[in-house]
Structures are given as structure tokens and as C-alpha cells.
mmCIF file of C-alpha atoms and ligand atoms in Angstrom:
data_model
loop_
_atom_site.group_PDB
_atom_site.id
_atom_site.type_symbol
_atom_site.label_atom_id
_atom_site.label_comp_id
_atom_site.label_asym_id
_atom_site.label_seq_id
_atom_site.Cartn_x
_atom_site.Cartn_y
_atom_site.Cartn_z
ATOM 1 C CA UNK A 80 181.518 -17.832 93.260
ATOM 2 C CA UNK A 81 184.812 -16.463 93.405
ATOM 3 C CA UNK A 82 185.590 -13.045 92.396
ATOM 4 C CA UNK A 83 187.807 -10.219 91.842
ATOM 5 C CA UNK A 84 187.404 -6.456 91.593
ATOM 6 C CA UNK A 85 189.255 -4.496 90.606
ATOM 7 C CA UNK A 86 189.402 0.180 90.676
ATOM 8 C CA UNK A 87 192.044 1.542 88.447
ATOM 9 C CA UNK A 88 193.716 1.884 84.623
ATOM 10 C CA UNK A 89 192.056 -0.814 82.100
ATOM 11 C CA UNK A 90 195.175 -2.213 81.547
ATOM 12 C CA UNK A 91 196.027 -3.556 84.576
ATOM 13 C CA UNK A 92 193.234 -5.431 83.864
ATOM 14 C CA UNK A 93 194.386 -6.404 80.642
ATOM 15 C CA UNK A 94 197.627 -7.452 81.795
ATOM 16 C CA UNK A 95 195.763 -9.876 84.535
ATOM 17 C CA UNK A 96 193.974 -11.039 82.000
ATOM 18 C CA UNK A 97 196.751 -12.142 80.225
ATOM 19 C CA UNK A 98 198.175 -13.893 83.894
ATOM 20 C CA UNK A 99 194.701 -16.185 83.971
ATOM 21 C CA UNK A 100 194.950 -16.603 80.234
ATOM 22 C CA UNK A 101 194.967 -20.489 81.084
ATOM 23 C CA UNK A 102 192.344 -20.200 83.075
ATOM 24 C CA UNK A 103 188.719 -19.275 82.106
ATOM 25 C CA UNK A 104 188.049 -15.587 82.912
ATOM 26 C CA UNK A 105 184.942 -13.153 82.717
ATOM 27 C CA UNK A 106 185.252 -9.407 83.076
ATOM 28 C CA UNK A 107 182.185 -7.624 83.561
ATOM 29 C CA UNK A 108 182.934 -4.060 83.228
ATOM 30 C CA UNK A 109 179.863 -2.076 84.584
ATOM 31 C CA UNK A 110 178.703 -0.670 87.432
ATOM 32 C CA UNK A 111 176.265 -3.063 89.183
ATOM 33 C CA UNK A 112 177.701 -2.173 93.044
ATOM 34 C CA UNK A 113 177.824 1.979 91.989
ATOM 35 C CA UNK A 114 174.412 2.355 90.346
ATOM 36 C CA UNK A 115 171.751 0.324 91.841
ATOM 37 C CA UNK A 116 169.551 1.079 94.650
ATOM 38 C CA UNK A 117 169.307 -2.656 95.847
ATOM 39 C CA UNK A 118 172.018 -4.854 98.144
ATOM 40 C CA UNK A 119 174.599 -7.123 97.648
ATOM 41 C CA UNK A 120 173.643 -10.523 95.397
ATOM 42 C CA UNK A 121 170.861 -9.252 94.092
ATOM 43 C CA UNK A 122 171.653 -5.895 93.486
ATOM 44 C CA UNK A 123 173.988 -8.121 91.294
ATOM 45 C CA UNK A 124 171.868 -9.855 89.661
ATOM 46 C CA UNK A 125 169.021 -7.046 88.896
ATOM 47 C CA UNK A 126 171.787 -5.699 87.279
ATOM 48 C CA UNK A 127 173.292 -8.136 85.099
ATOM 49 C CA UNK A 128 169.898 -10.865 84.735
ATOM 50 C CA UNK A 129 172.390 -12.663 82.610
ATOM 51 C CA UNK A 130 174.582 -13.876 85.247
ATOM 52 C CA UNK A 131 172.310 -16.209 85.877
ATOM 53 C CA UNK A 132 172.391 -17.702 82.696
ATOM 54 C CA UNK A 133 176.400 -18.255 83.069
ATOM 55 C CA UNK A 134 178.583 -21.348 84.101
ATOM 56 C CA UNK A 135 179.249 -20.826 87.518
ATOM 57 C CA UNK A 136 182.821 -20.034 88.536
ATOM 58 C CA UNK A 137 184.229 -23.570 88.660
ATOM 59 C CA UNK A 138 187.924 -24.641 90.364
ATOM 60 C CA UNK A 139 190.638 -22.849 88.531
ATOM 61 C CA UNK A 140 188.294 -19.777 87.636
ATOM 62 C CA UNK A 141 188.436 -16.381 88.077
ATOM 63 C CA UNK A 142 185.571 -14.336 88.067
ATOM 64 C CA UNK A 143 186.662 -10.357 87.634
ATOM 65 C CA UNK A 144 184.766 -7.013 87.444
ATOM 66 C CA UNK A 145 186.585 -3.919 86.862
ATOM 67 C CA UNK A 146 185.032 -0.479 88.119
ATOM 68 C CA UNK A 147 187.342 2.361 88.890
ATOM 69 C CA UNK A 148 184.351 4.528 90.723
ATOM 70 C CA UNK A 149 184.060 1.126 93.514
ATOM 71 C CA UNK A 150 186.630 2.880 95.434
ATOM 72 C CA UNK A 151 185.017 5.808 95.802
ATOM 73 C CA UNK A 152 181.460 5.209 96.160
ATOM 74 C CA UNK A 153 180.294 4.547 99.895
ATOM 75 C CA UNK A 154 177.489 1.773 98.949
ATOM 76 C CA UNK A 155 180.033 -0.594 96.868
ATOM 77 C CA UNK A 156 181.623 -2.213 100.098
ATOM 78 C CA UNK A 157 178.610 -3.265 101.814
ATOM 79 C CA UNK A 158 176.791 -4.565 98.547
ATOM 80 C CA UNK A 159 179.867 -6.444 97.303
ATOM 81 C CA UNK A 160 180.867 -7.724 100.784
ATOM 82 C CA UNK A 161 177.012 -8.959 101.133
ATOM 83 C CA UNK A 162 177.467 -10.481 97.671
ATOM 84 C CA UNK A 163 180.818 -12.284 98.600
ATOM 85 C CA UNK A 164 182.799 -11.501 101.905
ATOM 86 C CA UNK A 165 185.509 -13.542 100.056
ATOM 87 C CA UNK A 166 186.064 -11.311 97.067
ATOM 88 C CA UNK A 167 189.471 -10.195 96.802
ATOM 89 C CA UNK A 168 190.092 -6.144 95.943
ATOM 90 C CA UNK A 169 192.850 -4.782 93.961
ATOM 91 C CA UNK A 170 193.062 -0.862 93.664
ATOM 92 C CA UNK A 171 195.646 0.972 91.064
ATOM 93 C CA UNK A 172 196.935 4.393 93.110
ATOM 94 C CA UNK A 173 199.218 7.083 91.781
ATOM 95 C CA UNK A 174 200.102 10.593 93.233
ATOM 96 C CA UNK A 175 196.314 12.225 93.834
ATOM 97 C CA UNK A 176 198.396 15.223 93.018
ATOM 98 C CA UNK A 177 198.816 13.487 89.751
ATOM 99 C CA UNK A 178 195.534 11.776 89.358
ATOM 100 C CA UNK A 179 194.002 15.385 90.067
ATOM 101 C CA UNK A 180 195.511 16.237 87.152
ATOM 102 C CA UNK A 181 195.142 13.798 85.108
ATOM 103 C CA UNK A 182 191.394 13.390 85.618
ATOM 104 C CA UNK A 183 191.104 16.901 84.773
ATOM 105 C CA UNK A 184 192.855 16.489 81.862
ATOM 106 C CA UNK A 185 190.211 13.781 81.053
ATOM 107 C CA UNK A 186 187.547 16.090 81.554
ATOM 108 C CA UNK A 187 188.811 18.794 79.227
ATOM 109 C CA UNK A 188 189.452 16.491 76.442
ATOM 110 C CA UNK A 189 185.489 16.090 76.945
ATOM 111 C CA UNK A 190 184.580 19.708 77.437
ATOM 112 C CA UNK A 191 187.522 22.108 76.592
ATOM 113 C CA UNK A 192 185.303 25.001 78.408
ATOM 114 C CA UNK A 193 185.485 24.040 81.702
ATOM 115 C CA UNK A 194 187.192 26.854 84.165
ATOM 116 C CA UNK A 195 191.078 26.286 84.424
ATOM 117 C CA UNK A 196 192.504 23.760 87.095
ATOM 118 C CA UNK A 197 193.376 26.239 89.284
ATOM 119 C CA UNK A 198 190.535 27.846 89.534
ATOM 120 C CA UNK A 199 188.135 24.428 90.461
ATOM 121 C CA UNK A 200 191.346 23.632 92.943
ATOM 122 C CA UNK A 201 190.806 26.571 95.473
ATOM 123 C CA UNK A 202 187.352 27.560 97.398
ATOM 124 C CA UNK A 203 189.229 30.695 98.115
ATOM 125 C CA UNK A 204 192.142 31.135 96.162
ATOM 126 C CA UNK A 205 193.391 34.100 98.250
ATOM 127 C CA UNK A 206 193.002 31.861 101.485
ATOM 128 C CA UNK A 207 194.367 29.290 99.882
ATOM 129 C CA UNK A 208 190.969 27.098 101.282
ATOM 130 C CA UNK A 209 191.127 23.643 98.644
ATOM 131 C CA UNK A 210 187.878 22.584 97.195
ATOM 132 C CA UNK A 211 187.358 19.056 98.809
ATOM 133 C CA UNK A 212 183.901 18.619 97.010
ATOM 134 C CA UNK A 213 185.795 18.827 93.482
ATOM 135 C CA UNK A 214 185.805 15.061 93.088
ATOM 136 C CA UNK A 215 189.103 15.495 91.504
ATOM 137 C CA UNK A 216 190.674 16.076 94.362
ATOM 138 C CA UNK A 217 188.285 14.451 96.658
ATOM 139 C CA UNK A 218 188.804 10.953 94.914
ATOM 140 C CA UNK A 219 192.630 11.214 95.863
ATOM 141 C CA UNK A 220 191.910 11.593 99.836
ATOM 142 C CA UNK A 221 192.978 7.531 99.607
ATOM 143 C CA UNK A 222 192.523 7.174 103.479
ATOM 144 C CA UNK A 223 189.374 8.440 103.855
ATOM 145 C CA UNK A 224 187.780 6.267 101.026
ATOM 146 C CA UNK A 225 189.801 2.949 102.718
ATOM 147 C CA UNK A 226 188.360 3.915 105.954
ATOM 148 C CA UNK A 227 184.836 2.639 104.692
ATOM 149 C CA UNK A 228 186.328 -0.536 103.044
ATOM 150 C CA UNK A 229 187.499 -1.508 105.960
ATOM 151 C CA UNK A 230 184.149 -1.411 107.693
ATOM 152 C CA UNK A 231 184.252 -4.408 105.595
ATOM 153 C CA UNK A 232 187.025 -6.025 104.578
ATOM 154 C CA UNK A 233 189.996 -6.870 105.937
ATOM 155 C CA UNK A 234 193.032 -5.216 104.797
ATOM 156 C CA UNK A 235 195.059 -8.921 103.880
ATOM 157 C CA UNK A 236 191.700 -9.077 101.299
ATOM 158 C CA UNK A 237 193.083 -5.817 99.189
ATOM 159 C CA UNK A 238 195.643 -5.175 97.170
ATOM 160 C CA UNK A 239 197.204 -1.844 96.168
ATOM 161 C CA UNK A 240 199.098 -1.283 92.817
ATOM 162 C CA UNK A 241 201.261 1.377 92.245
ATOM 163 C CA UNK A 242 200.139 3.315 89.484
ATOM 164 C CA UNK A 243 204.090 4.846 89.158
ATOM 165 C CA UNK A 244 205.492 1.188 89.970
ATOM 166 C CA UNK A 245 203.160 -0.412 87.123
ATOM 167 C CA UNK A 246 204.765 2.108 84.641
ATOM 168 C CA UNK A 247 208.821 1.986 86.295
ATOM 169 C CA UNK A 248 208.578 -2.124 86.569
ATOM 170 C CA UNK A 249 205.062 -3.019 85.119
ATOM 171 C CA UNK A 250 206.923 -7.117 85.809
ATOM 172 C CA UNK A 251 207.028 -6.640 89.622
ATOM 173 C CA UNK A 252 203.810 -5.023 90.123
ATOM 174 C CA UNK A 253 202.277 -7.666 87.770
ATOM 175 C CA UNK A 254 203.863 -10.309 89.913
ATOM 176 C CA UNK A 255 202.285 -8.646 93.405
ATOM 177 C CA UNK A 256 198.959 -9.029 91.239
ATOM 178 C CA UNK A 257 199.743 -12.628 90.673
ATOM 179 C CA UNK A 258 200.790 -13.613 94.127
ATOM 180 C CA UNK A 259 197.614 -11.917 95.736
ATOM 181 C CA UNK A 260 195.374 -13.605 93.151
ATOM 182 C CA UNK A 261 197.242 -17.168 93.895
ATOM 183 C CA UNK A 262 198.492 -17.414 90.414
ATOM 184 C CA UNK A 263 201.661 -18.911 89.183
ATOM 185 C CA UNK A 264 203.887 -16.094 87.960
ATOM 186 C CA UNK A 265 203.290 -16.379 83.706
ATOM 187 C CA UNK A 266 204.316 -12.498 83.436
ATOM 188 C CA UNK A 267 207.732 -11.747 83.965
ATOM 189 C CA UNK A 268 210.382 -8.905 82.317
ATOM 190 C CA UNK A 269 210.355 -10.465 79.077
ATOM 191 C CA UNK A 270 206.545 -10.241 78.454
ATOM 192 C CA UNK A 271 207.435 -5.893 78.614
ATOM 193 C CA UNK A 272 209.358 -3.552 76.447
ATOM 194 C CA UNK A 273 209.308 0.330 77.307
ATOM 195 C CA UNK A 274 208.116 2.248 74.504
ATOM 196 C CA UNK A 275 209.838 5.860 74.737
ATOM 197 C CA UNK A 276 207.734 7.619 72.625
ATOM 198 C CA UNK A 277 204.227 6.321 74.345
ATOM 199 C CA UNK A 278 206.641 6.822 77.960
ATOM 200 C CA UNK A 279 204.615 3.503 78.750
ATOM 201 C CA UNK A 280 205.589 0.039 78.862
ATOM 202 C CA UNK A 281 204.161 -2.494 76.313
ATOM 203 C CA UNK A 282 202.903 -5.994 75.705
ATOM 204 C CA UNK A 283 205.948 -7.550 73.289
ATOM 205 C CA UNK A 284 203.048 -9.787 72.360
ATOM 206 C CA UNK A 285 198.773 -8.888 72.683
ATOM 207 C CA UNK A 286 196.277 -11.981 73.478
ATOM 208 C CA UNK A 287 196.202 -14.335 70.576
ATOM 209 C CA UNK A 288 198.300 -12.548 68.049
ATOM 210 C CA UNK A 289 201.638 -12.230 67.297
ATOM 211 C CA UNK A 290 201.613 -8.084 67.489
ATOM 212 C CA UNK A 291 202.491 -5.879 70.053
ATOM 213 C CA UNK A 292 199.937 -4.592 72.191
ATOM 214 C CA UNK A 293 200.668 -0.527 73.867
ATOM 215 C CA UNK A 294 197.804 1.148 75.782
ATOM 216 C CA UNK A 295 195.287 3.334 73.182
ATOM 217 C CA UNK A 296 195.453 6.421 72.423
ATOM 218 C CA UNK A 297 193.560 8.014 75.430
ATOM 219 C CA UNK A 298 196.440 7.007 77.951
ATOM 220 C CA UNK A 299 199.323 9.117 78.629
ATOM 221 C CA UNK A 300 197.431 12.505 77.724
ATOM 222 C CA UNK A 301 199.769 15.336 77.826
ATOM 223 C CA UNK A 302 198.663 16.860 81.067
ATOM 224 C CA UNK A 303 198.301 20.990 81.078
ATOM 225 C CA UNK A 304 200.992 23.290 82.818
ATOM 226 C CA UNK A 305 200.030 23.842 86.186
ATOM 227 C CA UNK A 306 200.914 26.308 88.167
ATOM 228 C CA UNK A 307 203.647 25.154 90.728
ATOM 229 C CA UNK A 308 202.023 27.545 93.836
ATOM 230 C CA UNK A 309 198.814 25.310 93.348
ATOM 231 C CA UNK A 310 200.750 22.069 92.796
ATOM 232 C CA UNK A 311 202.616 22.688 96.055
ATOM 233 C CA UNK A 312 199.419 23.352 97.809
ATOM 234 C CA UNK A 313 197.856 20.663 96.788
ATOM 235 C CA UNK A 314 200.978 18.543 98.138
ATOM 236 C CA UNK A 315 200.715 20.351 100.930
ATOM 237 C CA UNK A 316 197.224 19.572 101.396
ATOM 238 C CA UNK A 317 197.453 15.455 100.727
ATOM 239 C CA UNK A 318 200.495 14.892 102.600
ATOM 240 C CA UNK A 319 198.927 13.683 105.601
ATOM 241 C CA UNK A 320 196.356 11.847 104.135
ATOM 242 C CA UNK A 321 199.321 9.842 101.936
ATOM 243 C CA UNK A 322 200.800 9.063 105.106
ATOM 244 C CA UNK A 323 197.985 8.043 106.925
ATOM 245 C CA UNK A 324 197.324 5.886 103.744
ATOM 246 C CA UNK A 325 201.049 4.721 104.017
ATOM 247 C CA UNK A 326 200.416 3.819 107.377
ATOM 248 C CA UNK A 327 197.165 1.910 106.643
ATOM 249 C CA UNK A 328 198.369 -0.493 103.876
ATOM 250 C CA UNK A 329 201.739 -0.862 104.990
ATOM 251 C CA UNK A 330 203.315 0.564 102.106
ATOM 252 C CA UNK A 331 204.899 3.794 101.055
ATOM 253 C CA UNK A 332 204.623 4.919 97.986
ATOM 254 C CA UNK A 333 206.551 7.772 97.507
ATOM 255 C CA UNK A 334 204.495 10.436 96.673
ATOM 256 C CA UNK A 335 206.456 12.926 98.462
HETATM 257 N N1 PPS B 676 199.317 0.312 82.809
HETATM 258 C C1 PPS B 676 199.293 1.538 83.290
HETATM 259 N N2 PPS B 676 200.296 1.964 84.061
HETATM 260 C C2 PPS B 676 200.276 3.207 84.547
HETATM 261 N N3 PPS B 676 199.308 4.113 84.318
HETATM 262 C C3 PPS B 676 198.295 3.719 83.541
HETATM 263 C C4 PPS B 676 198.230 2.429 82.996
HETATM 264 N N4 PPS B 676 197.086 2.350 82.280
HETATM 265 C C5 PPS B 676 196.489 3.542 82.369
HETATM 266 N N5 PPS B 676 197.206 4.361 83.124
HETATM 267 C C6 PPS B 676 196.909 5.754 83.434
HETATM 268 O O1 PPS B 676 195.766 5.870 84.271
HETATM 269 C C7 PPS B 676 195.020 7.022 83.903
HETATM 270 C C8 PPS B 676 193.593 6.626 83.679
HETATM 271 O O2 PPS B 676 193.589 5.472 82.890
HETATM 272 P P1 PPS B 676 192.317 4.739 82.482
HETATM 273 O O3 PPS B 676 191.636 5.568 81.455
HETATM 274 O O4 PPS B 676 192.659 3.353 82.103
HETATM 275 O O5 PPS B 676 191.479 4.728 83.800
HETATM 276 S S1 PPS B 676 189.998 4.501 83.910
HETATM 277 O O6 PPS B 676 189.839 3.070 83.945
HETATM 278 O O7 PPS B 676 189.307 5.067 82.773
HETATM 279 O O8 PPS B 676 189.691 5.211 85.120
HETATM 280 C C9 PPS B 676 195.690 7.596 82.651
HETATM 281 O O9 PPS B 676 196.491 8.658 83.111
HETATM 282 P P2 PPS B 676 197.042 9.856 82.198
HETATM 283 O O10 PPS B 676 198.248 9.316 81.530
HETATM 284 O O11 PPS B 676 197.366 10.908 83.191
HETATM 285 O O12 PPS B 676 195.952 10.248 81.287
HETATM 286 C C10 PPS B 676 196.503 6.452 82.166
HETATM 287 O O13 PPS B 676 197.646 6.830 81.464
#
């Protein structure tokens, strides 16, 4: 079997969905590597008993599985890589500063009485000591959570998307996504049109209809005024994890 996983916004996955639309594609979005006790294959397969009862993936498949938490959860490596040491990794980043925010933003559309950002930032707000167990922030310390992968994989195996890029020139980041899974490039520029009032780009056409197709309504939440102190602190803090992360993958991506 040949597969694909992949940490990071839905859509990318529905935009590589639409790259393999030729080809026959399965997305399993659980959590089989992030929630069961077991290893590898048949941690797998306790999970989803039904994958047994599908076609294998045949020539000219692609077998994906989209989890965001993969990244961050210390089992997923070794289970997937025991699973398939050939499965090819593609994780969407943005500015943890920015994630931080956004996931909180997330959270209080969930529970609007949670204590204010600030507040869940800072062990000690008068020492200025960050809370690295808020897994808001602690999901954004990119280098530390690659360290593990690469206990497993190699580094050629994974793939990072800019989560800025895929909004600035969703076409080129697409076409990285293509390369890396060995496809031909189908999405190009004119598959895109930026839709101002959304601030995202959009599908001119969605799968199998002639409409456009814009990310739903939970994407591209207005994000709460922070204060700027924090927000520099918390740039402050990241910075040399982003460049040790820079310096891992080989790519910068700005976030300074
Ligand atoms: N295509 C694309 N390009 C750039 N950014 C994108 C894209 N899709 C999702 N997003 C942003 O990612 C944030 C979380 O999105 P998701 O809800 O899809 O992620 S998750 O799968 O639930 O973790 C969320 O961030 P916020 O805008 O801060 O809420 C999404 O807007």
C-alpha cells in the first residue's frame, strides 16, 4: 500500500484531491495513529476493520489520511513508519505566533469563557515566563515536534506547505504538493481566483460541478486583538525554534 498523510487545513486536502482527481483516491480522516494503544499495521487496522474489506491501493493510486494532531503526537511516527516506512508526509505550517492565535480563536468560538489569550500565554506574566504546556503554543515549537519524525523518517520523505504561501500563491504551493506526490501538474493559476471579502483564494470550479468552491464558514475567523507586548514575546520566544526549523527543512519561511 501506498500512502499519504497529511497534518494541516482541510483544504489542502481538498485541493490534492482535486490534483489525483484522475486517479482513484481514499481519504480516511480519523485518528487511527493518535488514539490507539496498539502499533503500526494493526493499530491500523483495529482501527478502521474496514480497510480490510477495501481494494488494495493498485498502480496509479493514492491512498491519503488527513490528521492535523499526527504532527504533534509522539506515538504517530513509529506506528505509521511500522505500518509503511514508505509513506510520504506533508505538513501545512504558518507563523505559531499565528496558529497560537488562531487555535485560540477556535477554542473560544467553542467556549467563549475561557480566560483571555494573554492570560493562558504567560506562567508568570510579570516574569514574562511563557506557558510551554498550553498546547497552543506548544504545538507551534515546529523543531521540537520534527525532531521525533525524524527518528523515523527521512527528511526527502516530508513535505512542508506554507500555510501563508498556500493563501499568497495557493498555484505554487499546490504544485510543490504535486511534484512531491509524483503527480503531473493539473492545478495551475487558472484553477484559483482570490476572493477579497473571504481574504482566501478559491476553487473557480468545486469537484463535479460547475460552482465555485471557497473554504466554509469556520476558516478565516476574525482573530481577537492581542496585545502587541505578548505578541512580541511570543516572537521573541519562537524565534529560535523557527530558525532551527528553517535550518532543518531547508526552507525559510519568513516568519520573522
Ligand atoms: N487553504 C488554506 N490556506 C491557508 N490557510 C488555511 C487554508 N485552509 C484553512 N486554513 C486556515 O487554517 C486554520 C485551521 O484550518 P482548519 O480548520 O482547516 O484546520 S484543521 O484541519 O481543523 O486543523 C484556519 O485558520 P484561521 O483563519 O486563523 O481560523 C484556516 O483559515
Amino acid at each position: 500500500m501506498r500512502s499519504e498523510l497529511e497534518s494541516g487545513p482541510t483544504s489542502t486536502n481538498t485541493y490534492v484531491r482535486r490534483a489525483v482527481l484522475e486517479l482513484q483516491c481514499y481519504t480516511w480522516a480519523k485518528l487511527p495513529f493518535s488514539t490507539c494503544g496498539l502499533n503500526g499495521k494493526k493499530c491500523f487496522l483495529v482501527t478502521f476493520p474496514a480497510v480490510d474489506l477495501m481494494p488494495r491501493t493498485l498502480e496509479g493510486q493514492i491512498t491519503m489520511e488527513k490528521t492535523p494532531s499526527y504532527f504533534v503526537t509522539k506515538e504517530a511516527p513509529a506506528r505509521i513508519s511500522s505500518m509503511s516506512k514508505g509513506t510520504k508526509l506533508i505538513v501545512v505550517v504558518r507563523d505559531p505566533v499565528t496558529r497560537a492565535i488562531s487555535d485560540y480563536t477556535q477554542t473560544l468560538s467553542k467556549k467563549p469563557d475561557i480566560p483571555t489569550f494573554e492570560s493562558l500565554t504567560f506562567k508568570n506574566r510579570t516574569t514574562g515566563l511563557i506557558d510551554t504546556s498550553w498546547s497552543a503554543i506548544q504545538i507551534g515549537i515546529y523543531a521540537k515536534h520534527l525532531e521525533n519524525w525524524l527518528l523515523y523518517f527521512p527528511i526527502g520523505q516530508i513535505l512542508f506547505v506554507s500555510g501563508e504561501r498556500l493563501i499568497s500563491d495557493p498555484a505554487g504551493e499546490l504544485g510543490r504538493v504535486q511534484d512531491f506526490l509524483g503527480l503531473k501538474r493539473i492545478i495551475t493559476d487558472k484553477h484559483f481566483y482570490f476572493n477579497k471579502t473571504k481574504g482566501f483564494p478559491c476553487l473557480k470550479k468545486a469537484e463535479g460541478s460547475s460552482k465555485p468552491h471557497c473554504l466554509g464558514k469556520t476558516k478565516g475567523r476574525t482573530h481577537p486583538d492581542i496585545d502587541q507586548e505578548v505578541v512580541q514575546r511570543l516572537r521573541d520566544f519562537y524565534r529560535p525554534f523557527n530558525m532551527k526549523f528553517y535550518q532543518m527543512t531547508g526552507q525559510d519561511f519568513g516568519w520573522d
